[in-house]
mmCIF file of C-alpha atoms in Angstrom:
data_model
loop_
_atom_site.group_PDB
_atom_site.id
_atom_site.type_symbol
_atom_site.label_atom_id
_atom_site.label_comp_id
_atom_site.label_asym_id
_atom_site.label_seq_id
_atom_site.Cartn_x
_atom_site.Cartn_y
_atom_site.Cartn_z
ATOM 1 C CA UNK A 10 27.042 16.106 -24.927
ATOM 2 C CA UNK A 11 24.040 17.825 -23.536
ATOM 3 C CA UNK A 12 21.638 15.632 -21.293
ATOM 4 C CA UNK A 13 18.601 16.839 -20.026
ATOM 5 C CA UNK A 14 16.962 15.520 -17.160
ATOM 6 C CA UNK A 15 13.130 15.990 -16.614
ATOM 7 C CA UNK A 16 11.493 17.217 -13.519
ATOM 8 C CA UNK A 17 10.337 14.004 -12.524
ATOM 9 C CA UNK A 18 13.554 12.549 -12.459
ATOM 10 C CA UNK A 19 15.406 15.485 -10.821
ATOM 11 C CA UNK A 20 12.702 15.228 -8.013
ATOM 12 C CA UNK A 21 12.835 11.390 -7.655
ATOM 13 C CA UNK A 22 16.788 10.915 -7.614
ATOM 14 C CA UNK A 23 17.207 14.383 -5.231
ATOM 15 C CA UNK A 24 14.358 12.327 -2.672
ATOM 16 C CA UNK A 25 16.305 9.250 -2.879
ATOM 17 C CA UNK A 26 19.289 11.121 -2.469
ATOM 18 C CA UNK A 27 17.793 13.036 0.983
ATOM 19 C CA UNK A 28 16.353 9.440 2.055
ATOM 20 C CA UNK A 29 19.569 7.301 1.399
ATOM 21 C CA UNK A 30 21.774 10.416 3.486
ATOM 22 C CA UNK A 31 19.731 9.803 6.331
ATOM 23 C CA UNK A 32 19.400 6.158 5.952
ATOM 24 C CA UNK A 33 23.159 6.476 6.374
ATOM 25 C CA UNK A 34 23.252 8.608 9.186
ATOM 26 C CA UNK A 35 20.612 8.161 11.682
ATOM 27 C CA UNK A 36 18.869 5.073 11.235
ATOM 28 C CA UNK A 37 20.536 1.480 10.376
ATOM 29 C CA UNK A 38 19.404 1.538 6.684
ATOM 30 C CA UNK A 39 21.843 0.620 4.335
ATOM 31 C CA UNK A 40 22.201 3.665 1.441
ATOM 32 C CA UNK A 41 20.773 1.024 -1.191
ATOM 33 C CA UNK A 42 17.800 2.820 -2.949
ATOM 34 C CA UNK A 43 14.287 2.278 -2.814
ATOM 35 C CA UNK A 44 11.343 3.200 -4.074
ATOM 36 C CA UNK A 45 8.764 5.657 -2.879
ATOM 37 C CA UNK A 46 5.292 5.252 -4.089
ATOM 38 C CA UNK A 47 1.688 6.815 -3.811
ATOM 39 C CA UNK A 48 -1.511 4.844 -3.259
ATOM 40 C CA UNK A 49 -4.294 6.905 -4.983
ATOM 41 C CA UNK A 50 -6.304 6.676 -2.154
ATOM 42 C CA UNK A 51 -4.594 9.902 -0.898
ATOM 43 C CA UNK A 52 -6.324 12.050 -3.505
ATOM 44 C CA UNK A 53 -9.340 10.323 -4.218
ATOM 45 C CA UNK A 54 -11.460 13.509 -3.126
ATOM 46 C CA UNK A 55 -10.582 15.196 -5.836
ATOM 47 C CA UNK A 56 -12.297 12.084 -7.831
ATOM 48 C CA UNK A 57 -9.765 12.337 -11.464
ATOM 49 C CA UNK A 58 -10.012 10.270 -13.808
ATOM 50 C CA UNK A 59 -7.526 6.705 -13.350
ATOM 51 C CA UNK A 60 -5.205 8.787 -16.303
ATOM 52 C CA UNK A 61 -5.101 11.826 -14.424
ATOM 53 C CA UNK A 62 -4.117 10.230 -11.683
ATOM 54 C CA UNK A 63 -1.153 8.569 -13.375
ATOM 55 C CA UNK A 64 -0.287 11.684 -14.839
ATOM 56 C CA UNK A 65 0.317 13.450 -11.798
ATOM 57 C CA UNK A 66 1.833 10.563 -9.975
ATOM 58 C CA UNK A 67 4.503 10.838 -11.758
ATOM 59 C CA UNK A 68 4.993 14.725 -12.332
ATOM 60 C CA UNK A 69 5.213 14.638 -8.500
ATOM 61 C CA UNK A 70 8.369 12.467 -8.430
ATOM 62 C CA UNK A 71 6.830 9.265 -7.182
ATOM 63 C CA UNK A 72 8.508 6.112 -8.558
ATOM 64 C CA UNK A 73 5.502 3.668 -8.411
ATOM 65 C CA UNK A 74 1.792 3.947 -8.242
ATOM 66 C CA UNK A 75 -0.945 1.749 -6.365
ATOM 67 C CA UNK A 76 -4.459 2.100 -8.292
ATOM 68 C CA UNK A 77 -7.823 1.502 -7.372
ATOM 69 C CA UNK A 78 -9.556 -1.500 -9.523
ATOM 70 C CA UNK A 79 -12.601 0.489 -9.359
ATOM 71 C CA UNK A 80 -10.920 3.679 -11.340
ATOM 72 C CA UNK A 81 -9.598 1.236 -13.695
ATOM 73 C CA UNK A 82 -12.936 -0.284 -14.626
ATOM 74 C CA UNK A 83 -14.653 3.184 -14.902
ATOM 75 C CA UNK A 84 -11.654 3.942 -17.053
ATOM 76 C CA UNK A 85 -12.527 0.590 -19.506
ATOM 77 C CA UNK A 86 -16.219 1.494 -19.475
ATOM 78 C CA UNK A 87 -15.874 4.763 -20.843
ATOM 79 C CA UNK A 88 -13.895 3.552 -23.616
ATOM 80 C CA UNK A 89 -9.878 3.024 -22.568
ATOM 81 C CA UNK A 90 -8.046 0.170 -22.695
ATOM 82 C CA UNK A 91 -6.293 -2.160 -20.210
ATOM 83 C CA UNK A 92 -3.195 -1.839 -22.909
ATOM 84 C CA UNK A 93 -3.535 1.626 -23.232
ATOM 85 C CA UNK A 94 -3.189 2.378 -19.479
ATOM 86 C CA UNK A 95 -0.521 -0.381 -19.107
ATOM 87 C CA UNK A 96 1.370 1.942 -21.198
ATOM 88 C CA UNK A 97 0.874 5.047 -19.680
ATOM 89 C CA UNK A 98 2.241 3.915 -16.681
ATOM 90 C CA UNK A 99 5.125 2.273 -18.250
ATOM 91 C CA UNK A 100 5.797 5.590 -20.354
ATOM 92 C CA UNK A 101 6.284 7.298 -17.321
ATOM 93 C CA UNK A 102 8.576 5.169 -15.484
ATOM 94 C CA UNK A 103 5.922 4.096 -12.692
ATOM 95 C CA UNK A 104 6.376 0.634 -10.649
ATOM 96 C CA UNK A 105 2.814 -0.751 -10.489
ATOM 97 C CA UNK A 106 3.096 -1.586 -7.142
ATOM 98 C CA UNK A 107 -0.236 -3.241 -6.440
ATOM 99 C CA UNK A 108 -4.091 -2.860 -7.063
ATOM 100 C CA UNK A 109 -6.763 -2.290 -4.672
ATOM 101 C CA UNK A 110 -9.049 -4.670 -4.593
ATOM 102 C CA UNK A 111 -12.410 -5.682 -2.814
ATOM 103 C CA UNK A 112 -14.034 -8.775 -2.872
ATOM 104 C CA UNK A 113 -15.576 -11.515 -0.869
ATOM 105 C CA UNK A 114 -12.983 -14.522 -1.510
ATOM 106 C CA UNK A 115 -13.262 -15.098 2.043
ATOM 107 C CA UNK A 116 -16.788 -15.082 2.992
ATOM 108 C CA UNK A 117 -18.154 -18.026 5.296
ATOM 109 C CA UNK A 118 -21.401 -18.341 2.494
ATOM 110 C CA UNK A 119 -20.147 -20.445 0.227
ATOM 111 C CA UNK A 120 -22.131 -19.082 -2.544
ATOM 112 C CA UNK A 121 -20.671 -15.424 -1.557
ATOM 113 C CA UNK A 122 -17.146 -16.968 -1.505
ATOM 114 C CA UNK A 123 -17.529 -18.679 -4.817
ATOM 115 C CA UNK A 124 -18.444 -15.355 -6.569
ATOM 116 C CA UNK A 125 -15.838 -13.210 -4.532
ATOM 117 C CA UNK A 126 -13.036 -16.036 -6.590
ATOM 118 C CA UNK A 127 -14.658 -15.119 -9.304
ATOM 119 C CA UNK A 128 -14.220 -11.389 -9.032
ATOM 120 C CA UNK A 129 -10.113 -11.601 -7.427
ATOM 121 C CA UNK A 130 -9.531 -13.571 -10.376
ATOM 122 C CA UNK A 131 -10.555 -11.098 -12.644
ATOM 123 C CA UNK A 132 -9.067 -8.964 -10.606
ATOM 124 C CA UNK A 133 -5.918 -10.233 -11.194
ATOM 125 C CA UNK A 134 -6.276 -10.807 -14.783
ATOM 126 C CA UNK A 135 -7.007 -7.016 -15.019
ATOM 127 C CA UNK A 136 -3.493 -6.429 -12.945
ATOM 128 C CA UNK A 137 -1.427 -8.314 -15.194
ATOM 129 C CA UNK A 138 -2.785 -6.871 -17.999
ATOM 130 C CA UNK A 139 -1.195 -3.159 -16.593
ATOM 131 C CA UNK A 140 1.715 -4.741 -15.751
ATOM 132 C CA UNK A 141 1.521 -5.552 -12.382
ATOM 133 C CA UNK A 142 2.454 -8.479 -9.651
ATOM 134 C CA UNK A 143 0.316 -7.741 -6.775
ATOM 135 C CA UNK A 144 -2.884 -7.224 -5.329
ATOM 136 C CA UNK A 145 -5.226 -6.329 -2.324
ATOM 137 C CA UNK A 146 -6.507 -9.316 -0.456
ATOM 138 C CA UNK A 147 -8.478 -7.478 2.733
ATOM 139 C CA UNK A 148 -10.502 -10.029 4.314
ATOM 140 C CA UNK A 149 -14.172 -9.325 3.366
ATOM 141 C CA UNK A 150 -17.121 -11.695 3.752
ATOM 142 C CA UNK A 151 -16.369 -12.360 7.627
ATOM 143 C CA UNK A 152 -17.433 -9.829 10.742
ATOM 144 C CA UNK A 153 -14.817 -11.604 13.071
ATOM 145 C CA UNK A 154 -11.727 -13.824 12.892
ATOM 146 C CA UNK A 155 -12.990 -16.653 14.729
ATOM 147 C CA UNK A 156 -9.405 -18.391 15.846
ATOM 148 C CA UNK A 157 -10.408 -21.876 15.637
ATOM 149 C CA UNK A 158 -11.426 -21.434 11.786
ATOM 150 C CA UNK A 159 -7.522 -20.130 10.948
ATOM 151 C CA UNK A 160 -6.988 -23.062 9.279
ATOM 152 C CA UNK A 161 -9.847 -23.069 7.453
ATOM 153 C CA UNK A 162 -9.070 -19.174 6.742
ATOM 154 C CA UNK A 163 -5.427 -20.651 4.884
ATOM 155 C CA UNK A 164 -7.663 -22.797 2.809
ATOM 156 C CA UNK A 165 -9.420 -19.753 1.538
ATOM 157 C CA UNK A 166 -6.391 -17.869 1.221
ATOM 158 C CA UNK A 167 -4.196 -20.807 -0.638
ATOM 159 C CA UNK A 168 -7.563 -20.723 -3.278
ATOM 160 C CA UNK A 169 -7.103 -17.503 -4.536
ATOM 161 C CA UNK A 170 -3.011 -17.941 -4.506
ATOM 162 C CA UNK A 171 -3.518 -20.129 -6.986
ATOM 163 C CA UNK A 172 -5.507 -18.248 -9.009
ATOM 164 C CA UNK A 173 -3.191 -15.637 -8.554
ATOM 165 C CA UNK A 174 -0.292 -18.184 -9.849
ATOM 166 C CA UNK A 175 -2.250 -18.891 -13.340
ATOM 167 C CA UNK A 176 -2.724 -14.917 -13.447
ATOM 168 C CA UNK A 177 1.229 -14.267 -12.778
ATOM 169 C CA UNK A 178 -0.004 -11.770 -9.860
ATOM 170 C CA UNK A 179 -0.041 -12.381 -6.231
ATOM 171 C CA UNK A 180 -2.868 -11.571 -3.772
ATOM 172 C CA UNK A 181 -1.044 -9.712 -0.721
ATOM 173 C CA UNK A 182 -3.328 -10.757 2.708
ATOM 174 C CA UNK A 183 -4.370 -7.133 3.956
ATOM 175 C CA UNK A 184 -4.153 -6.073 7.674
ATOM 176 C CA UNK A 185 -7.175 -3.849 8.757
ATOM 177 C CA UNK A 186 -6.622 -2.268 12.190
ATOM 178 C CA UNK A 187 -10.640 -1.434 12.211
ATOM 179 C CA UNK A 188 -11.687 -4.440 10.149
ATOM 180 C CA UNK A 189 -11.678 -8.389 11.217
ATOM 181 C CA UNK A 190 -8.485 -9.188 10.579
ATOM 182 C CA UNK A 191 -6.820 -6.571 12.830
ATOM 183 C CA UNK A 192 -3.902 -8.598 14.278
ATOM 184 C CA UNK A 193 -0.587 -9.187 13.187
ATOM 185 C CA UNK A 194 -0.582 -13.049 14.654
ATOM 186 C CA UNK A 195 -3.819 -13.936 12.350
ATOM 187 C CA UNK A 196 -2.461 -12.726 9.465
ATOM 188 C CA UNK A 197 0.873 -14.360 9.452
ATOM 189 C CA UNK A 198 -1.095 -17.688 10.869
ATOM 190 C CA UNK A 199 -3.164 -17.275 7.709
ATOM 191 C CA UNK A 200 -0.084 -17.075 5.683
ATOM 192 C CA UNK A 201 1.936 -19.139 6.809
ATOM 193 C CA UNK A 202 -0.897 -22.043 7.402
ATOM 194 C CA UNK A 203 -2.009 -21.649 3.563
ATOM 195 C CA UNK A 204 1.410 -23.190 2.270
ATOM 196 C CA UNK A 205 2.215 -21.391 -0.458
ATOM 197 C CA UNK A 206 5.411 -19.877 -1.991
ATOM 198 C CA UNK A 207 3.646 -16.861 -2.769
ATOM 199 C CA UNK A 208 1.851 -16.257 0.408
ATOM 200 C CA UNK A 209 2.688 -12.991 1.627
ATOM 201 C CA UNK A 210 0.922 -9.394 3.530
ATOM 202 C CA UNK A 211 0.401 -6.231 2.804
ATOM 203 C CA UNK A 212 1.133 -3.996 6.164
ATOM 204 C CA UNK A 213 0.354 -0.641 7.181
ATOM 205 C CA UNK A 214 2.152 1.577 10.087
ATOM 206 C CA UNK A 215 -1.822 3.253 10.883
ATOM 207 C CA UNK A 216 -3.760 -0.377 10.619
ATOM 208 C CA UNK A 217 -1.013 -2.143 13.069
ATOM 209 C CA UNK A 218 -1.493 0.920 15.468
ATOM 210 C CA UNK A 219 -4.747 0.883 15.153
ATOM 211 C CA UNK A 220 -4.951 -2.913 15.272
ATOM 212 C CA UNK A 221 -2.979 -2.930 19.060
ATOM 213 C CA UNK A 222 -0.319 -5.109 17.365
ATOM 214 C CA UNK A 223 3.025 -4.118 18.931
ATOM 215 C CA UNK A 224 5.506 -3.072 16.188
ATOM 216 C CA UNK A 225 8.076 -5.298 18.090
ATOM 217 C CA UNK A 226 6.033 -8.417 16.610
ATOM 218 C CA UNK A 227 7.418 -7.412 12.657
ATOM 219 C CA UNK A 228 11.144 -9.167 13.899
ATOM 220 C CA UNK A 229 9.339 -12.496 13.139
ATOM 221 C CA UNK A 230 8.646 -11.931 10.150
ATOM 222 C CA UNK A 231 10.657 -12.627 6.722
ATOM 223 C CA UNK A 232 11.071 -8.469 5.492
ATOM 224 C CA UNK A 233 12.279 -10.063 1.840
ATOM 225 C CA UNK A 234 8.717 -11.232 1.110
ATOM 226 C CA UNK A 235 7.056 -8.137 1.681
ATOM 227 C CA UNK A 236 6.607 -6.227 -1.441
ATOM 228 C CA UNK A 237 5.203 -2.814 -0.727
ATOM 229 C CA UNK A 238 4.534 -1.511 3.380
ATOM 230 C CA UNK A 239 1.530 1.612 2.844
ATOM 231 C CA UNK A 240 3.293 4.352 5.035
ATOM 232 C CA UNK A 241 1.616 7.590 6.898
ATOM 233 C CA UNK A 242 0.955 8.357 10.917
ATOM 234 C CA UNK A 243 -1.876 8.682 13.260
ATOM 235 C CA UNK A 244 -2.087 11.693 15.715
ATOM 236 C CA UNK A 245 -1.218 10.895 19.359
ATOM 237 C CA UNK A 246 -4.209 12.852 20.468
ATOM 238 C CA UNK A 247 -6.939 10.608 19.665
ATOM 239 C CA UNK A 248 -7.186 7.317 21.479
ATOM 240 C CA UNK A 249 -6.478 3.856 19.411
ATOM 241 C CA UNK A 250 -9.443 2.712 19.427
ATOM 242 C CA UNK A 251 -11.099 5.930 17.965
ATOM 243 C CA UNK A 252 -9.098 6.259 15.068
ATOM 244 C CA UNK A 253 -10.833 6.107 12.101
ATOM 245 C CA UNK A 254 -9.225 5.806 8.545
ATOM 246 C CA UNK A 255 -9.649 9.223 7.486
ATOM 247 C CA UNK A 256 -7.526 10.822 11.103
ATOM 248 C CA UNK A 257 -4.305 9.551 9.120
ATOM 249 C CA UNK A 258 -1.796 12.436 8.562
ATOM 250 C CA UNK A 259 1.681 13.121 6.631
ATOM 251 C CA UNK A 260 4.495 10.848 7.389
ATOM 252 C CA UNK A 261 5.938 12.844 10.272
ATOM 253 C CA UNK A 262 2.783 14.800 11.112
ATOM 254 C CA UNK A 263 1.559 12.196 13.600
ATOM 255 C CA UNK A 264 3.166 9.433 16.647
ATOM 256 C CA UNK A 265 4.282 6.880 14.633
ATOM 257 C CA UNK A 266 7.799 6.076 15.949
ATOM 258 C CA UNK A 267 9.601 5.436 12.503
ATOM 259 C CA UNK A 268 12.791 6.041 14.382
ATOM 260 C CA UNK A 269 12.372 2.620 15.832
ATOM 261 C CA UNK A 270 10.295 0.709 13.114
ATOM 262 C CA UNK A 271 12.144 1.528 10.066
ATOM 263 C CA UNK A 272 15.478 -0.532 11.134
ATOM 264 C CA UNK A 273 13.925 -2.977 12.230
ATOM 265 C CA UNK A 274 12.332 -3.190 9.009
ATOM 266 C CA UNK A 275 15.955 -2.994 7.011
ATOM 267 C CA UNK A 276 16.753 -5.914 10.054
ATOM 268 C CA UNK A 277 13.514 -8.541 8.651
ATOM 269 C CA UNK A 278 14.833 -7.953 5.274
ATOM 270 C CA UNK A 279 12.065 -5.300 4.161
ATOM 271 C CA UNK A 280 12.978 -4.150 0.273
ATOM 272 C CA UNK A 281 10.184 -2.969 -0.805
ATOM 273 C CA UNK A 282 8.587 0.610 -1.358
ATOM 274 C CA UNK A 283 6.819 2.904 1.266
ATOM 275 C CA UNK A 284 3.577 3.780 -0.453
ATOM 276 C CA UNK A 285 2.107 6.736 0.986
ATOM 277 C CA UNK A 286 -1.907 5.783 1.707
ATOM 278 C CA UNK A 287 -4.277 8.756 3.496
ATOM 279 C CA UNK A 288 -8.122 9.361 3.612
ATOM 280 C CA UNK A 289 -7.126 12.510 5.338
ATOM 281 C CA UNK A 290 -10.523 14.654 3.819
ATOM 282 C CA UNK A 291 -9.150 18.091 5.629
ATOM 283 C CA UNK A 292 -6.352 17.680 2.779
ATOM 284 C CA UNK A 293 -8.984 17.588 0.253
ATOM 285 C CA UNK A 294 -11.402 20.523 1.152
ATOM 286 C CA UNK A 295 -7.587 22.748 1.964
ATOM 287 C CA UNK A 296 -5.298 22.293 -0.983
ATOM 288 C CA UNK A 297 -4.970 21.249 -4.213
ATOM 289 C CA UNK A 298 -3.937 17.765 -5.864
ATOM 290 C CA UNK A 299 -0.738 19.070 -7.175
ATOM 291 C CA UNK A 300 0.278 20.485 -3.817
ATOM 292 C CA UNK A 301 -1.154 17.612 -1.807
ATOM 293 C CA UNK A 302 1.026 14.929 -4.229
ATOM 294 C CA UNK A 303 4.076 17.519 -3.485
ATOM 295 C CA UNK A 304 3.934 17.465 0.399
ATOM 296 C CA UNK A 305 2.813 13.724 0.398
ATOM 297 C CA UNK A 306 6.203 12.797 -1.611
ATOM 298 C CA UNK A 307 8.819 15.090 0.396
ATOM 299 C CA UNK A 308 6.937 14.337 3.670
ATOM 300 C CA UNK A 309 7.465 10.493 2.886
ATOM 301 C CA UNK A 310 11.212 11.124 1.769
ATOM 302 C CA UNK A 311 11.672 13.226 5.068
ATOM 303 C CA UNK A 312 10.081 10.659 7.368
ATOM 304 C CA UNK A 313 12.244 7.885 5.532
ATOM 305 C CA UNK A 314 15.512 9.858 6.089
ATOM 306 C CA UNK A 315 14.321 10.564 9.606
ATOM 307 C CA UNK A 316 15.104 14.328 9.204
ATOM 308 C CA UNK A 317 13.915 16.754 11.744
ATOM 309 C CA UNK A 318 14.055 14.549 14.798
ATOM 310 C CA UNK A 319 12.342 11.295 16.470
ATOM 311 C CA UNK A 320 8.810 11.844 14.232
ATOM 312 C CA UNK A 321 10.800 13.551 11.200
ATOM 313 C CA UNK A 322 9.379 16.868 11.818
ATOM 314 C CA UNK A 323 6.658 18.837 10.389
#
């Protein structure tokens, strides 16, 4: 019996294949698979259509996909469907991994707040209509984290949890190394004070640099809640503090000690995928999509395998 295997799939099992061999060898992952994933944010220069990006998503070997709500509604308001994308992504064998979302659920004007509720729970309503379990939460609405309000900050965050539990999708609380929730300790304050089942963070190796959190601060966290950890490096050669969103490079490319982070990742209990999220805008004006989705997944795989030394090469 003859069985043919498409590109996509030869590509995704040969990068889990190179990932799991080094897992095995020099890290402390176990072999188990996992998925590797693209936030759109890493081409959206080339500004394609929310189907276009799907497409080539997938024809890159990615196994799961975070979209933009944004591209989604522009993709409704020219005439698509919520279904009909739902099924494109299914078709292909993509993991919805999460939305991005922006909204003002946590704003200090209660007015502001009410109508930033309004918008995360359509949000989420649009999410579970494409299939997926997850979404953005950034903290928007406040200029500062002022520590005696954390509380109050859970209360905020345990509203739109429940929205999220009536929409079957759960808001993940985002980390911002630039933005006003920058530190690892506020977040998981936030989380844990809201006192929810479903309370949970979405982490980035650039915004916890950038932040000044020390990586050694993940071992107090539980891994096994985390659903999806947005992966790339920073360059060494700009200070911290100057960093801005756009200086993030390839997996590998930059500082970003994943020798040391990723087993302590496998040690929390992390399961989830490594979505690959860049601004990087000297990608944009130098290559092409197709080649920039290419390098983005093997540089990913490499840096996940740890192949080519401490950084995983170039």
């Amino acid at each position: 019996m003859k069985i043919e295997i498409t590109r996509r799939e030869m590509l995704r099992n040969s990068g889990i294949a190179l990932a799991a061999g080094g897992l095995m060898g020099t890290t402390s992952f176990s072999p188990r698979p996992f998925r590797v994933s693209l936030n759109t944010s890493t081409i959206r220069g080339y500004q394609l259509p929310v189907e276009k990006q799907i497409d080539l998503c997938a024809e890159a070997g990615f196994d799961g996909i975070e979209l933009w709500v944004s591209d989604v509604e522009a993709y409704v308001k020219q005439g698509g469907t919520v279904a009909e994308l739902g099924r494109r992504i299914k078709q292909h064998g993509l993991v919805l991994e999460n939305m991005i979302a922006f909204s003002t659920w946590m704003a200090d004007d209660a007015v502001e707040r009410a109508a930033g509720i309004q918008k995360m729970r359509q949000d989420m309503e649009l999410t579970a209509g494409l299939g997926g379990k997850y979404i953005a939460a950034p903290v928007q609405g406040i200029s500062a984290v002022v520590k005696q309000k954390l509380p109050e900050y859970s209360d905020r965050y345990r509203v739109i949890l429940e929205e999220g539990v009536q929409a079957g999708v759960t808001p993940l609380l985002e980390l911002w190394g630039g933005g006003a929730l920058n530190q690892l300790s506020d977040t998981a304050a936030i989380t844990i004070g809201a006192a929810h089942p479903n309370a949970s963070m979405l982490l980035d190796f650039y915004h916890l640099y950038r932040g000044g959190n020390s990586f050694d601060s993940l071992r107090q966290l539980n891994g096994g809640v985390l659903p999806v950890f947005h992966i790339n490096d920073y360059p060494g050669s700009i200070p911290r503090e100057a960093l801005e969103d756009a200086d993030r490079v390839f997996p590998g490319d930059g500082s970003c000690p994943f020798d040391e982070i990723l087993p302590l990742l496998q040690e929390i209990g992390f399961r989830g995928a490594f979505s690959i999220e860049l601004f990087n805008k000297t990608y944009w004006d130098s290559t092409d999509v197709v080649t920039l989705l290419k390098k983005s997944y093997h540089k990913t795989a490499a840096a996940l395998s740890n192949k080519g030394g401490k950084h995983g090469g170039s």
